[in-house]
Amino acid sequence: MNAPTELAHVAPEIKPREVPAALTDALKARFGAQFSEAMVVRVQHGRDESAFTTVPPPAAVVFAESTADVQDAIQLCAQYKAPVIPYGVGSSLEGHLLAVQGGISLDVSRMNKVLSVNAEDLTVTVQPGVTRKQLNEEVKSTGLFFPIDPGADASIGGMSATRASGTNAVRYGTMRENVLALEVVTPKGEVIRTGTRAKKSSAGYDLTRLFVGSEGTLGVITEVTVKLYPLPEAVSAAICSFPTIADAVNTVIQIIQLGVPIARVELLDAGSVRLVNQHSKLSLREAHMLLMEFHGSPASVKEQAETVQDIASEHHGADFEWADTPEERTRLWTARHNAYFAAVQSRPGCRCITTDVCVPISRLSDALLDTVAEADASGIPYFLVGHVGDGNFHMGYLIDPDDAAERDRAEALNHQVVQRALKLGGTCSGEHGVGLHKMGFLVEETGAGAIAMMRSIKQALDPDNIMNPGKVFAG
C-alpha cells in the first residue's frame, strides 16, 4: 500500500504485517475482558497528538494490569511474530504509537500503582501507567516532588520511553538524568532489571540509559525508579514582556551563561500569548514574554530574581509581573501547558505539525529569529513556545489536514528548522523524540555509522522486529 500524503515526507510505504486469527484467539482466551477488538477502542489506540490521521489502527488492544500480563502478551505476539506497540496515555507528538505495520496495542495505563516511596533516599518506584500528576499527589506528604514536567499529564513509563523533559529541565534535568532503574519485558518475554536505587554505579553496561529514550522499540517498561527532590522552601514566578524576540532570547542566554540557577524559563511569542489569553481567559500583555520561576530559600530566590530583573532591563524588558501565590502560579503554568490546545482550537478542524529542536544556548537567537521569519513569510498560522533555558523551542504549524499543498509547506518549514539546528550544532529533537516523523532527520544528525549501530542493537534484542516496528529508523 502506498503511503498517504501525510507520510510521504517520512516513510516511502507502509507494510502491514498479518495478525493471524490464532493470535487474537489466544489473546482473547488469556485476557478475556482485558482484550478488545472493538473499532472504537482500536481507533483510540491508533492515534496520538501528531498530524498523522490516516494510519490504520492496531488489530486489537490488550490492557495489561501486571508485569505477568505484559510477559504473556509479548510471548504470544513473539510466537506469531506480530508487532507490539506500547501505549501509555497517547500524548506523544511524533507518531510514536501508530500501528504502521499493524499489530497489537499493549496498553499499560492500568498499571498505575506507586510501588514504594523511599523518602529518605529521595527515590520512588512506580508502575509505568502512573502519571506525573498522580505521582506528585502521592508523594506530596513527604515534602518531596518529581520535577519533570512535559506539560501533558504523561505517564512515567511513556516519559521514560521518550526521554521526556519539559519546563523544569533547565534546573532538574531530563528523564535521562532522573531515571535510576527499570524493570523491562524484552521482546522474548523475559523480565530484566537495570540499575539500582543507588545514586551512581560503575557496574557493567548502562542498560537503563539504553531503554530510556528507546521509544518502545527494545522492550516494554513495567517499573520505573526515579529521583525525587525536596520541595523548595520558597517559590516565586514572574512574567517579563519584551519588544522583540531577540531581546527575550538574549536575556535568557545571559541568564544561563552567568550561572543563575533559575528553575524555569519559558518563551512565548506575542501570537502565542494572544492564543493563551483567548483559551485560558487571561489578560496577559500580548507581547513576547518570558515566564520564569525561581526556587530556593527566600534569600536565594530574592537574589536570583534581582539578578534576572537587572539582566532583563538591559535587554529592554518590562518590569516583572509577579505570581507569588500557589494559585496564581498554577494558573499561569496551566495556561502555558495548554498553549498547544489553545493553538489547535484557534483553527477549527486543523491538525498541528509540530517540531522541536535544541541548540547550544549561544546559538539560540540565530536559530529562533530565522525560524520565525520563515514562518511569518509562509502564511501558515503557527505558535512558538520554548524551554529556552535549555536552548529548546517548539514550533507548531496549524494546517488544514485536507490541503496537501499546505501540509507540504509546513513540512518544508519543519525541514528548514531542523537543518538550521543541525548546522548550529544542535539536535533534531530536544524532547519529543523521533517516532515516525523524524526518522530521516535522525540519519542526518547521527550519520550512517551510528544508525547502523542502533540497528545492530535492535537486531540483537529484537531479531523479529516486533517491538514498535517502523519507528526511530525505517525497517
PDB file of C-alpha atoms in Angstrom, residues 47-274:
ATOM      1  CA  ARG A  47      -3.971   7.984  17.311  1.00  0.00           C
ATOM      2  CA  ASP A  48      -1.730  10.368  19.198  1.00  0.00           C
ATOM      3  CA  GLU A  49      -1.323  14.159  19.119  1.00  0.00           C
ATOM      4  CA  SER A  50       0.666  14.062  15.859  1.00  0.00           C
ATOM      5  CA  ALA A  51      -0.635  15.227  12.478  1.00  0.00           C
ATOM      6  CA  PHE A  52      -0.899  11.652  11.174  1.00  0.00           C
ATOM      7  CA  THR A  53      -4.544  10.662  10.772  1.00  0.00           C
ATOM      8  CA  THR A  54      -4.755   8.004   8.051  1.00  0.00           C
ATOM      9  CA  VAL A  55      -2.653   5.163   9.502  1.00  0.00           C
ATOM     10  CA  PRO A  56      -4.907   2.132  10.140  1.00  0.00           C
ATOM     11  CA  PRO A  57      -5.485   1.292  13.822  1.00  0.00           C
ATOM     12  CA  PRO A  58      -3.974  -1.758  15.528  1.00  0.00           C
ATOM     13  CA  ALA A  59      -5.710  -5.087  15.035  1.00  0.00           C
ATOM     14  CA  ALA A  60      -6.575  -5.341  18.737  1.00  0.00           C
ATOM     15  CA  VAL A  61      -5.782  -3.902  22.158  1.00  0.00           C
ATOM     16  CA  VAL A  62      -4.584  -5.700  25.298  1.00  0.00           C
ATOM     17  CA  PHE A  63      -4.999  -3.903  28.638  1.00  0.00           C
ATOM     18  CA  ALA A  64      -2.159  -5.127  30.837  1.00  0.00           C
ATOM     19  CA  GLU A  65      -2.611  -4.962  34.607  1.00  0.00           C
ATOM     20  CA  SER A  66       0.646  -6.583  35.725  1.00  0.00           C
ATOM     21  CA  THR A  67       4.133  -7.462  34.576  1.00  0.00           C
ATOM     22  CA  ALA A  68       2.883 -11.021  34.056  1.00  0.00           C
ATOM     23  CA  ASP A  69       0.232  -9.697  31.673  1.00  0.00           C
ATOM     24  CA  VAL A  70       2.897  -7.863  29.677  1.00  0.00           C
ATOM     25  CA  GLN A  71       5.035 -11.007  29.585  1.00  0.00           C
ATOM     26  CA  ASP A  72       2.226 -13.207  28.352  1.00  0.00           C
ATOM     27  CA  ALA A  73       1.092 -10.717  25.704  1.00  0.00           C
ATOM     28  CA  ILE A  74       4.609 -10.309  24.326  1.00  0.00           C
ATOM     29  CA  GLN A  75       5.303 -14.037  24.363  1.00  0.00           C
ATOM     30  CA  LEU A  76       2.131 -14.718  22.376  1.00  0.00           C
ATOM     31  CA  CYS A  77       2.905 -11.961  19.880  1.00  0.00           C
ATOM     32  CA  ALA A  78       6.505 -13.202  19.562  1.00  0.00           C
ATOM     33  CA  GLN A  79       5.199 -16.689  18.775  1.00  0.00           C
ATOM     34  CA  TYR A  80       3.369 -15.266  15.755  1.00  0.00           C
ATOM     35  CA  LYS A  81       5.944 -12.518  15.024  1.00  0.00           C
ATOM     36  CA  ALA A  82       3.240  -9.875  15.350  1.00  0.00           C
ATOM     37  CA  PRO A  83       4.102  -6.247  16.217  1.00  0.00           C
ATOM     38  CA  VAL A  84       3.573  -4.947  19.761  1.00  0.00           C
ATOM     39  CA  ILE A  85       3.053  -1.203  20.265  1.00  0.00           C
ATOM     40  CA  PRO A  86       3.279   0.004  23.889  1.00  0.00           C
ATOM     41  CA  TYR A  87       0.627   2.582  24.824  1.00  0.00           C
ATOM     42  CA  GLY A  88       0.524   4.922  27.835  1.00  0.00           C
ATOM     43  CA  VAL A  89      -1.838   7.890  27.616  1.00  0.00           C
ATOM     44  CA  GLY A  90      -1.463   8.707  23.906  1.00  0.00           C
ATOM     45  CA  SER A  91       0.081  12.169  24.350  1.00  0.00           C
ATOM     46  CA  SER A  92       3.069  11.666  22.041  1.00  0.00           C
ATOM     47  CA  LEU A  93       3.587  14.155  19.211  1.00  0.00           C
ATOM     48  CA  GLU A  94       5.674  12.356  16.584  1.00  0.00           C
ATOM     49  CA  GLY A  95       3.580   9.284  15.760  1.00  0.00           C
ATOM     50  CA  HIS A  96       5.266   7.030  18.317  1.00  0.00           C
ATOM     51  CA  LEU A  97       2.281   4.754  18.897  1.00  0.00           C
ATOM     52  CA  LEU A  98       0.874   4.454  15.372  1.00  0.00           C
ATOM     53  CA  ALA A  99       0.470   0.891  14.126  1.00  0.00           C
ATOM     54  CA  VAL A 100       2.331   1.474  10.864  1.00  0.00           C
ATOM     55  CA  GLN A 101       2.972  -2.261  10.479  1.00  0.00           C
ATOM     56  CA  GLY A 102      -0.232  -3.376  12.152  1.00  0.00           C
ATOM     57  CA  GLY A 103      -0.121  -5.488  15.285  1.00  0.00           C
ATOM     58  CA  ILE A 104      -1.360  -5.326  18.867  1.00  0.00           C
ATOM     59  CA  SER A 105      -1.509  -2.221  21.042  1.00  0.00           C
ATOM     60  CA  LEU A 106      -0.365  -3.046  24.586  1.00  0.00           C
ATOM     61  CA  ASP A 107      -1.988  -0.537  26.938  1.00  0.00           C
ATOM     62  CA  VAL A 108      -0.211  -0.267  30.309  1.00  0.00           C
ATOM     63  CA  SER A 109      -2.315   2.601  31.711  1.00  0.00           C
ATOM     64  CA  ARG A 110      -3.970   0.255  34.245  1.00  0.00           C
ATOM     65  CA  MET A 111      -0.533  -0.476  35.713  1.00  0.00           C
ATOM     66  CA  ASN A 112      -0.810   2.699  37.766  1.00  0.00           C
ATOM     67  CA  LYS A 113       0.404   1.883  41.261  1.00  0.00           C
ATOM     68  CA  VAL A 114       3.100   3.692  43.227  1.00  0.00           C
ATOM     69  CA  LEU A 115       5.029   0.660  44.466  1.00  0.00           C
ATOM     70  CA  SER A 116       7.398   2.159  47.033  1.00  0.00           C
ATOM     71  CA  VAL A 117       8.373   5.603  48.270  1.00  0.00           C
ATOM     72  CA  ASN A 118      11.844   5.800  49.792  1.00  0.00           C
ATOM     73  CA  ALA A 119      11.739   9.351  51.073  1.00  0.00           C
ATOM     74  CA  GLU A 120      14.991   9.023  52.995  1.00  0.00           C
ATOM     75  CA  ASP A 121      16.794   8.153  49.740  1.00  0.00           C
ATOM     76  CA  LEU A 122      14.793  10.601  47.610  1.00  0.00           C
ATOM     77  CA  THR A 123      13.535   7.851  45.275  1.00  0.00           C
ATOM     78  CA  VAL A 124      10.216   6.329  44.279  1.00  0.00           C
ATOM     79  CA  THR A 125       9.359   3.220  42.262  1.00  0.00           C
ATOM     80  CA  VAL A 126       6.202   3.184  40.160  1.00  0.00           C
ATOM     81  CA  GLN A 127       4.420   1.170  37.539  1.00  0.00           C
ATOM     82  CA  PRO A 128       4.549   2.667  34.026  1.00  0.00           C
ATOM     83  CA  GLY A 129       0.946   3.899  33.933  1.00  0.00           C
ATOM     84  CA  VAL A 130       1.407   6.286  36.863  1.00  0.00           C
ATOM     85  CA  THR A 131       1.124   9.842  35.557  1.00  0.00           C
ATOM     86  CA  ARG A 132       3.330  12.695  36.694  1.00  0.00           C
ATOM     87  CA  LYS A 133       0.433  14.492  38.445  1.00  0.00           C
ATOM     88  CA  GLN A 134      -0.596  11.288  40.215  1.00  0.00           C
ATOM     89  CA  LEU A 135       2.981  10.738  41.346  1.00  0.00           C
ATOM     90  CA  ASN A 136       3.291  14.218  42.816  1.00  0.00           C
ATOM     91  CA  GLU A 137      -0.039  13.827  44.590  1.00  0.00           C
ATOM     92  CA  GLU A 138       1.172  10.543  46.123  1.00  0.00           C
ATOM     93  CA  VAL A 139       4.466  11.950  47.445  1.00  0.00           C
ATOM     94  CA  LYS A 140       3.464  15.479  48.486  1.00  0.00           C
ATOM     95  CA  SER A 141       3.078  14.474  52.155  1.00  0.00           C
ATOM     96  CA  THR A 142       6.791  13.566  52.237  1.00  0.00           C
ATOM     97  CA  GLY A 143       7.888  17.103  51.361  1.00  0.00           C
ATOM     98  CA  LEU A 144       9.314  15.840  48.072  1.00  0.00           C
ATOM     99  CA  PHE A 145       8.306  16.205  44.434  1.00  0.00           C
ATOM    100  CA  PHE A 146       9.061  14.854  40.974  1.00  0.00           C
ATOM    101  CA  PRO A 147      10.065  17.812  38.791  1.00  0.00           C
ATOM    102  CA  ILE A 148       9.952  16.525  35.219  1.00  0.00           C
ATOM    103  CA  ASP A 149       7.027  18.334  33.627  1.00  0.00           C
ATOM    104  CA  PRO A 150       6.484  17.943  29.865  1.00  0.00           C
ATOM    105  CA  GLY A 151       3.145  19.745  30.047  1.00  0.00           C
ATOM    106  CA  ALA A 152       0.781  16.901  29.268  1.00  0.00           C
ATOM    107  CA  ASP A 153      -0.108  14.621  32.170  1.00  0.00           C
ATOM    108  CA  ALA A 154       2.024  11.931  30.598  1.00  0.00           C
ATOM    109  CA  SER A 155       2.741   8.541  32.128  1.00  0.00           C
ATOM    110  CA  ILE A 156       6.083   7.884  33.780  1.00  0.00           C
ATOM    111  CA  GLY A 157       6.611   4.875  31.509  1.00  0.00           C
ATOM    112  CA  GLY A 158       5.966   6.931  28.398  1.00  0.00           C
ATOM    113  CA  MET A 159       8.146   9.760  29.668  1.00  0.00           C
ATOM    114  CA  SER A 160      10.961   7.270  30.221  1.00  0.00           C
ATOM    115  CA  ALA A 161      10.500   5.701  26.806  1.00  0.00           C
ATOM    116  CA  THR A 162      10.710   9.070  25.045  1.00  0.00           C
ATOM    117  CA  ARG A 163      13.354  10.613  27.331  1.00  0.00           C
ATOM    118  CA  ALA A 164      10.979  13.457  28.129  1.00  0.00           C
ATOM    119  CA  SER A 165      11.900  16.713  29.828  1.00  0.00           C
ATOM    120  CA  GLY A 166       9.869  19.938  29.974  1.00  0.00           C
ATOM    121  CA  THR A 167       9.680  23.222  31.811  1.00  0.00           C
ATOM    122  CA  ASN A 168      11.840  22.298  34.827  1.00  0.00           C
ATOM    123  CA  ALA A 169      14.678  20.689  32.870  1.00  0.00           C
ATOM    124  CA  VAL A 170      16.909  23.774  32.974  1.00  0.00           C
ATOM    125  CA  ARG A 171      17.431  23.106  36.710  1.00  0.00           C
ATOM    126  CA  TYR A 172      16.466  19.473  37.331  1.00  0.00           C
ATOM    127  CA  GLY A 173      17.447  17.776  34.073  1.00  0.00           C
ATOM    128  CA  THR A 174      15.502  15.342  31.878  1.00  0.00           C
ATOM    129  CA  MET A 175      14.305  11.767  32.326  1.00  0.00           C
ATOM    130  CA  ARG A 176      17.796  10.656  31.311  1.00  0.00           C
ATOM    131  CA  GLU A 177      19.222  12.168  34.495  1.00  0.00           C
ATOM    132  CA  ASN A 178      16.308  11.189  36.734  1.00  0.00           C
ATOM    133  CA  VAL A 179      15.617   7.522  35.976  1.00  0.00           C
ATOM    134  CA  LEU A 180      17.717   5.301  38.246  1.00  0.00           C
ATOM    135  CA  ALA A 181      16.375   1.827  37.488  1.00  0.00           C
ATOM    136  CA  LEU A 182      13.907  -0.035  35.297  1.00  0.00           C
ATOM    137  CA  GLU A 183      12.078  -3.315  35.023  1.00  0.00           C
ATOM    138  CA  VAL A 184      11.656  -4.209  31.347  1.00  0.00           C
ATOM    139  CA  VAL A 185       9.977  -7.063  29.494  1.00  0.00           C
ATOM    140  CA  THR A 186      12.115  -7.932  26.491  1.00  0.00           C
ATOM    141  CA  PRO A 187      10.884  -8.943  23.025  1.00  0.00           C
ATOM    142  CA  LYS A 188      11.315 -12.570  24.127  1.00  0.00           C
ATOM    143  CA  GLY A 189       9.001 -12.041  27.085  1.00  0.00           C
ATOM    144  CA  GLU A 190      11.793 -12.150  29.669  1.00  0.00           C
ATOM    145  CA  VAL A 191      11.862  -9.773  32.639  1.00  0.00           C
ATOM    146  CA  ILE A 192      15.111  -7.934  33.264  1.00  0.00           C
ATOM    147  CA  ARG A 193      16.087  -5.244  35.760  1.00  0.00           C
ATOM    148  CA  THR A 194      18.506  -2.426  35.049  1.00  0.00           C
ATOM    149  CA  GLY A 195      20.121  -0.094  37.570  1.00  0.00           C
ATOM    150  CA  THR A 196      19.517   0.239  41.317  1.00  0.00           C
ATOM    151  CA  ARG A 197      18.289   2.846  43.780  1.00  0.00           C
ATOM    152  CA  ALA A 198      21.889   3.906  44.401  1.00  0.00           C
ATOM    153  CA  LYS A 199      22.782   7.376  43.159  1.00  0.00           C
ATOM    154  CA  LYS A 200      25.534   6.086  40.873  1.00  0.00           C
ATOM    155  CA  SER A 201      27.081   2.888  39.539  1.00  0.00           C
ATOM    156  CA  SER A 202      30.086   1.786  37.506  1.00  0.00           C
ATOM    157  CA  ALA A 203      28.834  -1.802  37.096  1.00  0.00           C
ATOM    158  CA  GLY A 204      28.556  -3.031  33.525  1.00  0.00           C
ATOM    159  CA  TYR A 205      26.839  -1.512  30.521  1.00  0.00           C
ATOM    160  CA  ASP A 206      24.359   1.265  31.303  1.00  0.00           C
ATOM    161  CA  LEU A 207      21.251  -0.597  30.180  1.00  0.00           C
ATOM    162  CA  THR A 208      18.987   1.888  31.934  1.00  0.00           C
ATOM    163  CA  ARG A 209      20.111   4.621  29.540  1.00  0.00           C
ATOM    164  CA  LEU A 210      19.691   2.238  26.629  1.00  0.00           C
ATOM    165  CA  PHE A 211      15.995   1.799  27.359  1.00  0.00           C
ATOM    166  CA  VAL A 212      15.372   5.423  28.365  1.00  0.00           C
ATOM    167  CA  GLY A 213      14.624   7.040  25.020  1.00  0.00           C
ATOM    168  CA  SER A 214      14.240   3.785  23.064  1.00  0.00           C
ATOM    169  CA  GLU A 215      10.583   4.646  22.306  1.00  0.00           C
ATOM    170  CA  GLY A 216       9.251   1.143  22.890  1.00  0.00           C
ATOM    171  CA  THR A 217      11.460  -0.395  20.190  1.00  0.00           C
ATOM    172  CA  LEU A 218      13.549  -2.568  22.535  1.00  0.00           C
ATOM    173  CA  GLY A 219      11.085  -3.696  25.200  1.00  0.00           C
ATOM    174  CA  VAL A 220       8.184  -2.660  27.421  1.00  0.00           C
ATOM    175  CA  ILE A 221       8.946  -0.795  30.645  1.00  0.00           C
ATOM    176  CA  THR A 222       6.956  -2.240  33.568  1.00  0.00           C
ATOM    177  CA  GLU A 223       8.570  -0.489  36.561  1.00  0.00           C
ATOM    178  CA  VAL A 224      10.486   2.787  36.895  1.00  0.00           C
ATOM    179  CA  THR A 225      12.565   4.101  39.792  1.00  0.00           C
ATOM    180  CA  VAL A 226      13.066   7.870  39.643  1.00  0.00           C
ATOM    181  CA  LYS A 227      14.655  10.584  41.750  1.00  0.00           C
ATOM    182  CA  LEU A 228      12.649  12.894  43.958  1.00  0.00           C
ATOM    183  CA  TYR A 229      13.643  16.358  45.165  1.00  0.00           C
ATOM    184  CA  PRO A 230      12.829  18.383  48.275  1.00  0.00           C
ATOM    185  CA  LEU A 231      10.073  20.904  47.732  1.00  0.00           C
ATOM    186  CA  PRO A 232      11.777  24.305  47.615  1.00  0.00           C
ATOM    187  CA  GLU A 233      11.398  26.460  50.694  1.00  0.00           C
ATOM    188  CA  ALA A 234      10.407  29.419  48.553  1.00  0.00           C
ATOM    189  CA  VAL A 235       8.984  29.640  45.031  1.00  0.00           C
ATOM    190  CA  SER A 236       8.306  32.756  43.042  1.00  0.00           C
ATOM    191  CA  ALA A 237       7.170  33.206  39.444  1.00  0.00           C
ATOM    192  CA  ALA A 238       7.428  36.265  37.247  1.00  0.00           C
ATOM    193  CA  ILE A 239       6.424  37.412  33.788  1.00  0.00           C
ATOM    194  CA  CYS A 240       8.546  39.792  31.760  1.00  0.00           C
ATOM    195  CA  SER A 241       7.499  41.224  28.384  1.00  0.00           C
ATOM    196  CA  PHE A 242       9.891  42.322  25.637  1.00  0.00           C
ATOM    197  CA  PRO A 243       9.551  44.394  22.461  1.00  0.00           C
ATOM    198  CA  THR A 244      11.326  41.769  20.332  1.00  0.00           C
ATOM    199  CA  ILE A 245      12.007  38.045  20.438  1.00  0.00           C
ATOM    200  CA  ALA A 246      15.715  38.830  20.175  1.00  0.00           C
ATOM    201  CA  ASP A 247      15.564  40.818  23.420  1.00  0.00           C
ATOM    202  CA  ALA A 248      13.849  37.954  25.234  1.00  0.00           C
ATOM    203  CA  VAL A 249      16.247  35.331  23.906  1.00  0.00           C
ATOM    204  CA  ASN A 250      19.346  37.378  24.629  1.00  0.00           C
ATOM    205  CA  THR A 251      18.101  37.797  28.199  1.00  0.00           C
ATOM    206  CA  VAL A 252      17.898  34.021  28.559  1.00  0.00           C
ATOM    207  CA  ILE A 253      21.333  33.484  27.058  1.00  0.00           C
ATOM    208  CA  GLN A 254      22.873  35.858  29.589  1.00  0.00           C
ATOM    209  CA  ILE A 255      20.962  34.261  32.499  1.00  0.00           C
ATOM    210  CA  ILE A 256      22.314  30.822  31.629  1.00  0.00           C
ATOM    211  CA  GLN A 257      25.849  31.973  30.857  1.00  0.00           C
ATOM    212  CA  LEU A 258      26.037  33.736  34.236  1.00  0.00           C
ATOM    213  CA  GLY A 259      25.001  30.526  36.000  1.00  0.00           C
ATOM    214  CA  VAL A 260      21.804  31.821  37.594  1.00  0.00           C
ATOM    215  CA  PRO A 261      20.084  28.643  38.943  1.00  0.00           C
ATOM    216  CA  ILE A 262      16.682  29.518  37.502  1.00  0.00           C
ATOM    217  CA  ALA A 263      14.152  26.683  37.759  1.00  0.00           C
ATOM    218  CA  ARG A 264      12.009  27.515  34.737  1.00  0.00           C
ATOM    219  CA  VAL A 265      12.275  29.993  31.893  1.00  0.00           C
ATOM    220  CA  GLU A 266       9.750  29.712  29.084  1.00  0.00           C
ATOM    221  CA  LEU A 267       9.351  31.821  25.952  1.00  0.00           C
ATOM    222  CA  LEU A 268       6.011  32.583  24.287  1.00  0.00           C
ATOM    223  CA  ASP A 269       5.879  34.863  21.280  1.00  0.00           C
ATOM    224  CA  ALA A 270       3.193  37.549  21.140  1.00  0.00           C
ATOM    225  CA  GLY A 271       0.908  35.451  18.944  1.00  0.00           C
ATOM    226  CA  SER A 272       1.064  32.517  21.337  1.00  0.00           C
ATOM    227  CA  VAL A 273       0.298  34.798  24.301  1.00  0.00           C
ATOM    228  CA  ARG A 274      -2.794  36.003  22.454  1.00  0.00           C
TER     229      ARG A 274
END
